[in-house]
């Protein structure tokens, strides 16, 4: 394959994630030397006027108003799914069966059963050289990728604690309108799946350990919202006198977890007598006033600690137990050429932004497809996250009872 060989992309959906991925498909070949040349061939949306406007703004060559016609086109090699979760399974399975590579937004589906069907379709397609990936884009944040490198190299030793928070505040206004993200039939869950899934994936990926069991609490603070209103970003302002409809998802999710020890436990610590699985605390909310996109992760091990906050996304904080006891954490500015992804962008000290994670995701996907390798995270990886989400919901519905993640080690 040469650099001029096209990878013709068809996108389903063109809102928030559609715009982010459109930017990524346009930008990736201009900063990275890719083995295939992404081409923004067609975008699909239900409303002809809106999808035409989106295509003109985002750089797509043509439009469709039915995703099925997009899949039927011979000039499409890959389907990028940027729609609500209730549509993921049908679109992804149809695309894979038609021989199209698939990039699907997270969470993979709205249920474990759907995710299992998608994973089975992905496994079958992979045997024919057709590949798929789930879009957990935070894996491509340079600081988090560097954190994984540290863990893989043993810099933290055995991981004991995982603390993960994802804090936003765009729903704190009780009059914010009732969007699809607040409808369980479309979104699958609220803060748990929308943002908590990112924390679950990042924690498992960086530690090399899977969550084996959970004890959870879910809460919905505002149970009815205006059906109509002015959208601003993800939220907005609903009419005070507008009819209201029920919120059917969680506003906040909190759970404790035990990990299975995996491959990232870093040994057994002093004397080999310590348990290998980390313990974790997770929180996801869209009601944390003042927190705009605080995706935070802290790991404590036997040899050191790491801390990250996406609101300071170009920094990774590291504590080495061999340093002076009073030295505390030191800040690593993750903009050096040897840091993950950053050498392809700007001079040292010139930070990256939210959109760059999607570009890096495209780069990794294109390189994997060209090499005939399975991209990560795979649908199987995303299915495991879906199993954690389901276990959290089951625990919360059963008075926070300890609940084993399907397929996981109980670890208690």
GROMACS .gro file of C-alpha atoms in nm:
model
  412
    1UNK     CA    1   0.000   0.000   0.000
    2UNK     CA    2   0.118   0.351  -0.073
    3UNK     CA    3   0.037   0.681   0.089
    4UNK     CA    4  -0.193   0.769  -0.200
    5UNK     CA    5  -0.415   0.463  -0.151
    6UNK     CA    6  -0.748   0.606  -0.033
    7UNK     CA    7  -0.947   0.502   0.271
    8UNK     CA    8  -1.295   0.624   0.182
    9UNK     CA    9  -1.492   0.713   0.495
   10UNK     CA   10  -1.867   0.728   0.543
   11UNK     CA   11  -1.992   0.889   0.865
   12UNK     CA   12  -2.332   0.836   1.028
   13UNK     CA   13  -2.424   1.140   1.237
   14UNK     CA   14  -2.284   1.491   1.225
   15UNK     CA   15  -2.342   1.660   1.563
   16UNK     CA   16  -2.087   1.687   1.849
   17UNK     CA   17  -1.896   1.365   1.783
   18UNK     CA   18  -1.949   1.395   1.409
   19UNK     CA   19  -1.780   1.734   1.409
   20UNK     CA   20  -1.491   1.608   1.625
   21UNK     CA   21  -1.429   1.305   1.403
   22UNK     CA   22  -1.468   1.506   1.081
   23UNK     CA   23  -1.191   1.733   1.204
   24UNK     CA   24  -0.981   1.426   1.286
   25UNK     CA   25  -1.024   1.264   0.945
   26UNK     CA   26  -0.930   1.592   0.774
   27UNK     CA   27  -0.633   1.665   0.998
   28UNK     CA   28  -0.461   1.328   1.052
   29UNK     CA   29  -0.294   1.297   0.708
   30UNK     CA   30  -0.168   1.656   0.727
   31UNK     CA   31   0.043   1.599   1.039
   32UNK     CA   32   0.115   1.225   1.026
   33UNK     CA   33   0.258   1.017   0.743
   34UNK     CA   34  -0.022   0.765   0.698
   35UNK     CA   35  -0.011   0.445   0.490
   36UNK     CA   36  -0.365   0.520   0.361
   37UNK     CA   37  -0.519   0.854   0.266
   38UNK     CA   38  -0.849   0.921   0.446
   39UNK     CA   39  -1.114   1.068   0.218
   40UNK     CA   40  -1.432   1.225   0.357
   41UNK     CA   41  -1.656   1.059   0.101
   42UNK     CA   42  -2.007   1.082   0.248
   43UNK     CA   43  -2.196   1.174   0.565
   44UNK     CA   44  -2.545   1.052   0.656
   45UNK     CA   45  -2.818   1.224   0.854
   46UNK     CA   46  -3.197   1.207   0.862
   47UNK     CA   47  -3.270   1.574   0.782
   48UNK     CA   48  -3.164   1.666   0.423
   49UNK     CA   49  -3.108   2.033   0.498
   50UNK     CA   50  -2.913   1.975   0.817
   51UNK     CA   51  -2.691   1.702   0.673
   52UNK     CA   52  -2.622   1.912   0.363
   53UNK     CA   53  -2.519   2.206   0.582
   54UNK     CA   54  -2.301   1.978   0.794
   55UNK     CA   55  -2.132   1.831   0.485
   56UNK     CA   56  -2.051   2.177   0.353
   57UNK     CA   57  -1.916   2.294   0.688
   58UNK     CA   58  -1.723   1.981   0.785
   59UNK     CA   59  -1.579   1.894   0.445
   60UNK     CA   60  -1.775   1.590   0.324
   61UNK     CA   61  -1.803   1.526  -0.050
   62UNK     CA   62  -2.161   1.394  -0.054
   63UNK     CA   63  -2.459   1.313   0.168
   64UNK     CA   64  -2.710   1.039   0.235
   65UNK     CA   65  -3.033   1.057   0.437
   66UNK     CA   66  -3.035   0.684   0.516
   67UNK     CA   67  -2.736   0.507   0.671
   68UNK     CA   68  -2.830   0.190   0.483
   69UNK     CA   69  -2.758   0.360   0.151
   70UNK     CA   70  -2.424   0.472   0.291
   71UNK     CA   71  -2.332   0.110   0.368
   72UNK     CA   72  -2.453  -0.004   0.024
   73UNK     CA   73  -2.217   0.234  -0.156
   74UNK     CA   74  -1.920   0.075  -0.331
   75UNK     CA   75  -1.708   0.387  -0.276
   76UNK     CA   76  -1.710   0.354   0.105
   77UNK     CA   77  -1.442   0.152   0.288
   78UNK     CA   78  -1.511   0.248   0.650
   79UNK     CA   79  -1.819   0.349   0.849
   80UNK     CA   80  -1.772   0.594   1.138
   81UNK     CA   81  -2.071   0.573   1.376
   82UNK     CA   82  -2.138   0.898   1.564
   83UNK     CA   83  -2.501   0.840   1.664
   84UNK     CA   84  -2.686   0.770   1.993
   85UNK     CA   85  -2.620   0.430   2.148
   86UNK     CA   86  -2.953   0.272   2.055
   87UNK     CA   87  -2.846   0.270   1.687
   88UNK     CA   88  -2.491   0.138   1.724
   89UNK     CA   89  -2.560  -0.235   1.704
   90UNK     CA   90  -2.776  -0.227   1.392
   91UNK     CA   91  -2.543   0.003   1.199
   92UNK     CA   92  -2.218  -0.164   1.305
   93UNK     CA   93  -2.333  -0.519   1.236
   94UNK     CA   94  -2.473  -0.425   0.894
   95UNK     CA   95  -2.150  -0.242   0.805
   96UNK     CA   96  -1.925  -0.528   0.912
   97UNK     CA   97  -2.134  -0.783   0.725
   98UNK     CA   98  -2.106  -0.561   0.415
   99UNK     CA   99  -1.726  -0.570   0.443
  100UNK     CA  100  -1.679  -0.217   0.579
  101UNK     CA  101  -1.433  -0.135   0.855
  102UNK     CA  102  -1.607   0.028   1.154
  103UNK     CA  103  -1.522   0.297   1.406
  104UNK     CA  104  -1.800   0.317   1.666
  105UNK     CA  105  -1.845   0.577   1.938
  106UNK     CA  106  -1.854   0.473   2.302
  107UNK     CA  107  -2.014   0.318   2.490
  108UNK     CA  108  -2.029   0.038   2.237
  109UNK     CA  109  -2.402  -0.029   2.284
  110UNK     CA  110  -2.694   0.016   2.522
  111UNK     CA  111  -2.676  -0.336   2.666
  112UNK     CA  112  -2.440  -0.628   2.707
  113UNK     CA  113  -2.657  -0.835   2.473
  114UNK     CA  114  -2.616  -0.578   2.194
  115UNK     CA  115  -2.243  -0.549   2.261
  116UNK     CA  116  -2.207  -0.927   2.247
  117UNK     CA  117  -2.374  -0.937   1.903
  118UNK     CA  118  -2.149  -0.656   1.782
  119UNK     CA  119  -1.839  -0.833   1.912
  120UNK     CA  120  -1.939  -1.158   1.743
  121UNK     CA  121  -1.988  -0.970   1.415
  122UNK     CA  122  -1.651  -0.800   1.462
  123UNK     CA  123  -1.475  -1.131   1.525
  124UNK     CA  124  -1.633  -1.282   1.214
  125UNK     CA  125  -1.538  -0.978   1.006
  126UNK     CA  126  -1.180  -0.979   1.136
  127UNK     CA  127  -1.136  -1.328   0.995
  128UNK     CA  128  -1.210  -1.171   0.655
  129UNK     CA  129  -0.967  -0.882   0.707
  130UNK     CA  130  -1.235  -0.631   0.809
  131UNK     CA  131  -1.154  -0.444   1.129
  132UNK     CA  132  -1.338  -0.249   1.397
  133UNK     CA  133  -1.257  -0.020   1.688
  134UNK     CA  134  -1.449   0.154   1.966
  135UNK     CA  135  -1.381   0.525   2.015
  136UNK     CA  136  -1.248   0.561   2.367
  137UNK     CA  137  -1.055   0.869   2.259
  138UNK     CA  138  -0.897   0.952   2.597
  139UNK     CA  139  -0.652   0.666   2.538
  140UNK     CA  140  -0.494   0.899   2.281
  141UNK     CA  141  -0.434   1.188   2.523
  142UNK     CA  142  -0.052   1.209   2.534
  143UNK     CA  143  -0.035   1.242   2.913
  144UNK     CA  144  -0.252   0.934   2.969
  145UNK     CA  145  -0.056   0.740   2.708
  146UNK     CA  146   0.260   0.838   2.896
  147UNK     CA  147   0.098   0.722   3.221
  148UNK     CA  148   0.042   0.381   3.066
  149UNK     CA  149   0.406   0.372   2.956
  150UNK     CA  150   0.514   0.442   3.315
  151UNK     CA  151   0.293   0.162   3.449
  152UNK     CA  152   0.407  -0.084   3.182
  153UNK     CA  153   0.770  -0.006   3.266
  154UNK     CA  154   0.706  -0.078   3.636
  155UNK     CA  155   0.757   0.280   3.761
  156UNK     CA  156   0.463   0.247   4.001
  157UNK     CA  157   0.528  -0.108   4.115
  158UNK     CA  158   0.217  -0.294   4.224
  159UNK     CA  159  -0.094  -0.081   4.178
  160UNK     CA  160  -0.290  -0.054   4.503
  161UNK     CA  161  -0.535   0.232   4.450
  162UNK     CA  162  -0.725   0.364   4.148
  163UNK     CA  163  -0.923   0.688   4.187
  164UNK     CA  164  -1.123   0.798   3.886
  165UNK     CA  165  -1.356   1.094   3.854
  166UNK     CA  166  -1.532   1.246   3.558
  167UNK     CA  167  -1.694   1.573   3.665
  168UNK     CA  168  -1.905   1.807   3.450
  169UNK     CA  169  -2.171   2.067   3.531
  170UNK     CA  170  -2.379   2.119   3.217
  171UNK     CA  171  -2.695   1.968   3.369
  172UNK     CA  172  -2.702   2.156   3.699
  173UNK     CA  173  -2.972   2.391   3.566
  174UNK     CA  174  -3.299   2.211   3.636
  175UNK     CA  175  -3.446   2.381   3.330
  176UNK     CA  176  -3.190   2.245   3.084
  177UNK     CA  177  -3.390   2.076   2.807
  178UNK     CA  178  -3.466   1.706   2.779
  179UNK     CA  179  -3.222   1.587   2.512
  180UNK     CA  180  -3.157   1.232   2.387
  181UNK     CA  181  -2.876   1.195   2.642
  182UNK     CA  182  -3.144   1.196   2.916
  183UNK     CA  183  -3.357   0.929   2.749
  184UNK     CA  184  -3.249   0.577   2.848
  185UNK     CA  185  -3.407   0.421   2.539
  186UNK     CA  186  -3.162   0.621   2.326
  187UNK     CA  187  -2.855   0.671   2.547
  188UNK     CA  188  -2.859   0.351   2.754
  189UNK     CA  189  -2.759   0.537   3.070
  190UNK     CA  190  -2.669   0.885   3.189
  191UNK     CA  191  -2.344   1.000   3.342
  192UNK     CA  192  -2.248   0.636   3.393
  193UNK     CA  193  -2.224   0.544   3.025
  194UNK     CA  194  -2.173   0.889   2.877
  195UNK     CA  195  -1.865   0.984   3.077
  196UNK     CA  196  -1.809   0.710   3.336
  197UNK     CA  197  -1.736   0.463   3.057
  198UNK     CA  198  -1.431   0.672   2.964
  199UNK     CA  199  -1.297   0.646   3.320
  200UNK     CA  200  -1.357   0.272   3.331
  201UNK     CA  201  -1.176   0.215   3.002
  202UNK     CA  202  -0.885   0.444   3.088
  203UNK     CA  203  -0.836   0.288   3.433
  204UNK     CA  204  -0.836  -0.067   3.298
  205UNK     CA  205  -0.618   0.016   2.998
  206UNK     CA  206  -0.351   0.201   3.197
  207UNK     CA  207  -0.333  -0.047   3.485
  208UNK     CA  208  -0.359  -0.359   3.268
  209UNK     CA  209  -0.624  -0.484   3.509
  210UNK     CA  210  -0.995  -0.551   3.462
  211UNK     CA  211  -1.267  -0.453   3.706
  212UNK     CA  212  -1.395  -0.775   3.862
  213UNK     CA  213  -1.668  -0.656   4.100
  214UNK     CA  214  -1.848  -0.338   4.207
  215UNK     CA  215  -2.073  -0.182   4.469
  216UNK     CA  216  -2.264   0.112   4.324
  217UNK     CA  217  -2.503   0.401   4.379
  218UNK     CA  218  -2.690   0.589   4.103
  219UNK     CA  219  -2.887   0.910   4.155
  220UNK     CA  220  -3.116   1.123   3.941
  221UNK     CA  221  -3.141   1.472   4.093
  222UNK     CA  222  -3.381   1.630   3.840
  223UNK     CA  223  -3.650   1.386   3.736
  224UNK     CA  224  -3.838   1.602   3.483
  225UNK     CA  225  -3.714   1.857   3.230
  226UNK     CA  226  -3.862   2.084   2.962
  227UNK     CA  227  -3.921   1.899   2.636
  228UNK     CA  228  -3.832   2.208   2.429
  229UNK     CA  229  -3.574   2.480   2.471
  230UNK     CA  230  -3.259   2.643   2.343
  231UNK     CA  231  -2.962   2.408   2.312
  232UNK     CA  232  -2.624   2.550   2.415
  233UNK     CA  233  -2.341   2.298   2.392
  234UNK     CA  234  -2.461   1.974   2.547
  235UNK     CA  235  -2.718   2.147   2.768
  236UNK     CA  236  -2.900   2.475   2.729
  237UNK     CA  237  -3.209   2.650   2.855
  238UNK     CA  238  -3.558   2.504   2.850
  239UNK     CA  239  -3.877   2.707   2.853
  240UNK     CA  240  -3.999   2.766   3.208
  241UNK     CA  241  -4.358   2.702   3.102
  242UNK     CA  242  -4.279   2.432   2.845
  243UNK     CA  243  -4.423   2.082   2.891
  244UNK     CA  244  -4.188   1.858   3.085
  245UNK     CA  245  -4.090   1.498   3.029
  246UNK     CA  246  -3.928   1.233   3.249
  247UNK     CA  247  -3.550   1.195   3.287
  248UNK     CA  248  -3.492   0.820   3.266
  249UNK     CA  249  -3.115   0.806   3.326
  250UNK     CA  250  -2.878   0.869   3.614
  251UNK     CA  251  -2.741   1.217   3.682
  252UNK     CA  252  -2.457   1.080   3.894
  253UNK     CA  253  -2.288   0.745   3.946
  254UNK     CA  254  -2.055   0.637   4.227
  255UNK     CA  255  -1.905   0.292   4.275
  256UNK     CA  256  -1.624   0.110   4.446
  257UNK     CA  257  -1.442  -0.162   4.256
  258UNK     CA  258  -1.190  -0.439   4.286
  259UNK     CA  259  -0.956  -0.514   3.999
  260UNK     CA  260  -0.839  -0.861   3.899
  261UNK     CA  261  -0.462  -0.806   3.913
  262UNK     CA  262  -0.424  -0.840   3.535
  263UNK     CA  263  -0.085  -0.785   3.375
  264UNK     CA  264  -0.015  -0.446   3.530
  265UNK     CA  265   0.013  -0.536   3.898
  266UNK     CA  266   0.388  -0.489   3.890
  267UNK     CA  267   0.469  -0.791   4.101
  268UNK     CA  268   0.358  -0.889   4.447
  269UNK     CA  269   0.526  -0.621   4.653
  270UNK     CA  270   0.732  -0.690   4.963
  271UNK     CA  271   0.774  -1.059   5.024
  272UNK     CA  272   0.508  -1.154   4.771
  273UNK     CA  273   0.235  -1.160   5.040
  274UNK     CA  274   0.016  -0.876   4.913
  275UNK     CA  275  -0.298  -0.918   4.702
  276UNK     CA  276  -0.237  -0.836   4.337
  277UNK     CA  277  -0.566  -0.665   4.248
  278UNK     CA  278  -0.606  -0.291   4.299
  279UNK     CA  279  -0.910  -0.136   4.465
  280UNK     CA  280  -1.085   0.157   4.301
  281UNK     CA  281  -1.328   0.442   4.357
  282UNK     CA  282  -1.517   0.586   4.059
  283UNK     CA  283  -1.741   0.891   4.030
  284UNK     CA  284  -1.922   1.035   3.728
  285UNK     CA  285  -2.154   1.332   3.740
  286UNK     CA  286  -2.288   1.613   3.525
  287UNK     CA  287  -2.385   1.811   3.838
  288UNK     CA  288  -2.045   1.923   3.971
  289UNK     CA  289  -2.074   2.301   3.951
  290UNK     CA  290  -1.754   2.461   3.827
  291UNK     CA  291  -1.612   2.140   3.679
  292UNK     CA  292  -1.634   2.161   3.301
  293UNK     CA  293  -1.456   1.845   3.188
  294UNK     CA  294  -1.256   1.719   3.483
  295UNK     CA  295  -1.168   1.367   3.372
  296UNK     CA  296  -0.931   1.271   3.654
  297UNK     CA  297  -0.729   0.961   3.726
  298UNK     CA  298  -0.488   0.888   4.011
  299UNK     CA  299  -0.295   0.564   4.065
  300UNK     CA  300  -0.101   0.477   4.381
  301UNK     CA  301   0.146   0.191   4.373
  302UNK     CA  302   0.421   0.041   4.585
  303UNK     CA  303   0.691   0.246   4.409
  304UNK     CA  304   0.515   0.562   4.299
  305UNK     CA  305   0.198   0.747   4.203
  306UNK     CA  306   0.051   0.918   3.898
  307UNK     CA  307  -0.220   1.186   3.874
  308UNK     CA  308  -0.397   1.340   3.574
  309UNK     CA  309  -0.676   1.592   3.518
  310UNK     CA  310  -0.802   1.661   3.166
  311UNK     CA  311  -0.867   2.024   3.256
  312UNK     CA  312  -0.485   2.043   3.263
  313UNK     CA  313  -0.447   1.788   2.986
  314UNK     CA  314  -0.085   1.855   2.889
  315UNK     CA  315   0.041   1.772   3.238
  316UNK     CA  316   0.108   1.443   3.415
  317UNK     CA  317   0.195   1.443   3.785
  318UNK     CA  318   0.436   1.177   3.906
  319UNK     CA  319   0.563   1.081   4.250
  320UNK     CA  320   0.864   0.853   4.282
  321UNK     CA  321   0.907   0.687   4.624
  322UNK     CA  322   1.286   0.699   4.576
  323UNK     CA  323   1.279   1.082   4.567
  324UNK     CA  324   1.328   1.297   4.874
  325UNK     CA  325   1.030   1.229   5.105
  326UNK     CA  326   0.927   1.597   5.102
  327UNK     CA  327   0.965   1.640   4.727
  328UNK     CA  328   0.602   1.554   4.656
  329UNK     CA  329   0.461   1.514   4.308
  330UNK     CA  330   0.652   1.660   4.015
  331UNK     CA  331   0.483   1.795   3.704
  332UNK     CA  332   0.574   1.653   3.366
  333UNK     CA  333   0.478   1.879   3.078
  334UNK     CA  334   0.387   1.622   2.814
  335UNK     CA  335   0.498   1.811   2.503
  336UNK     CA  336   0.842   1.665   2.435
  337UNK     CA  337   0.911   1.489   2.103
  338UNK     CA  338   0.964   1.156   2.282
  339UNK     CA  339   0.623   1.170   2.446
  340UNK     CA  340   0.336   0.980   2.278
  341UNK     CA  341   0.206   1.154   1.963
  342UNK     CA  342   0.344   1.500   2.048
  343UNK     CA  343   0.646   1.493   1.817
  344UNK     CA  344   0.414   1.529   1.517
  345UNK     CA  345   0.272   1.861   1.630
  346UNK     CA  346   0.420   2.181   1.771
  347UNK     CA  347   0.745   2.290   1.935
  348UNK     CA  348   0.808   2.186   2.296
  349UNK     CA  349   0.574   2.359   2.541
  350UNK     CA  350   0.303   2.430   2.283
  351UNK     CA  351   0.019   2.222   2.422
  352UNK     CA  352  -0.246   2.016   2.250
  353UNK     CA  353  -0.626   2.023   2.294
  354UNK     CA  354  -0.935   1.805   2.312
  355UNK     CA  355  -0.957   1.754   1.937
  356UNK     CA  356  -0.610   1.602   1.910
  357UNK     CA  357  -0.719   1.279   2.081
  358UNK     CA  358  -0.957   1.211   1.794
  359UNK     CA  359  -0.684   1.277   1.540
  360UNK     CA  360  -0.452   1.032   1.718
  361UNK     CA  361  -0.739   0.781   1.722
  362UNK     CA  362  -0.771   0.810   1.344
  363UNK     CA  363  -0.394   0.771   1.303
  364UNK     CA  364  -0.385   0.451   1.508
  365UNK     CA  365  -0.691   0.311   1.330
  366UNK     CA  366  -0.558   0.382   0.981
  367UNK     CA  367  -0.218   0.232   1.061
  368UNK     CA  368  -0.378  -0.082   1.204
  369UNK     CA  369  -0.604  -0.128   0.901
  370UNK     CA  370  -0.311  -0.083   0.662
  371UNK     CA  371  -0.107  -0.338   0.858
  372UNK     CA  372  -0.395  -0.586   0.877
  373UNK     CA  373  -0.386  -0.575   1.256
  374UNK     CA  374  -0.668  -0.549   1.510
  375UNK     CA  375  -0.703  -0.188   1.627
  376UNK     CA  376  -0.753  -0.116   1.995
  377UNK     CA  377  -0.974  -0.079   2.182
  378UNK     CA  378  -1.149  -0.363   2.004
  379UNK     CA  379  -1.519  -0.436   2.029
  380UNK     CA  380  -1.422  -0.712   2.274
  381UNK     CA  381  -1.249  -0.450   2.493
  382UNK     CA  382  -1.559  -0.231   2.473
  383UNK     CA  383  -1.782  -0.528   2.557
  384UNK     CA  384  -1.588  -0.571   2.881
  385UNK     CA  385  -1.657  -0.205   2.968
  386UNK     CA  386  -2.024  -0.268   2.889
  387UNK     CA  387  -2.020  -0.556   3.137
  388UNK     CA  388  -1.889  -0.320   3.406
  389UNK     CA  389  -2.163  -0.067   3.326
  390UNK     CA  390  -2.427  -0.338   3.358
  391UNK     CA  391  -2.281  -0.461   3.689
  392UNK     CA  392  -2.289  -0.104   3.826
  393UNK     CA  393  -2.655  -0.067   3.732
  394UNK     CA  394  -2.741  -0.405   3.880
  395UNK     CA  395  -2.564  -0.322   4.207
  396UNK     CA  396  -2.733   0.017   4.237
  397UNK     CA  397  -3.073  -0.145   4.177
  398UNK     CA  398  -3.002  -0.400   4.454
  399UNK     CA  399  -2.917  -0.169   4.747
  400UNK     CA  400  -2.552  -0.138   4.639
  401UNK     CA  401  -2.494  -0.509   4.681
  402UNK     CA  402  -2.149  -0.632   4.576
  403UNK     CA  403  -2.190  -0.747   4.216
  404UNK     CA  404  -1.948  -0.951   4.012
  405UNK     CA  405  -1.869  -0.829   3.662
  406UNK     CA  406  -1.963  -1.107   3.415
  407UNK     CA  407  -1.658  -1.307   3.324
  408UNK     CA  408  -1.445  -1.141   3.589
  409UNK     CA  409  -1.265  -1.272   3.897
  410UNK     CA  410  -1.464  -1.207   4.217
  411UNK     CA  411  -1.153  -1.091   4.403
  412UNK     CA  412  -1.314  -1.029   4.743
   0.00000   0.00000   0.00000
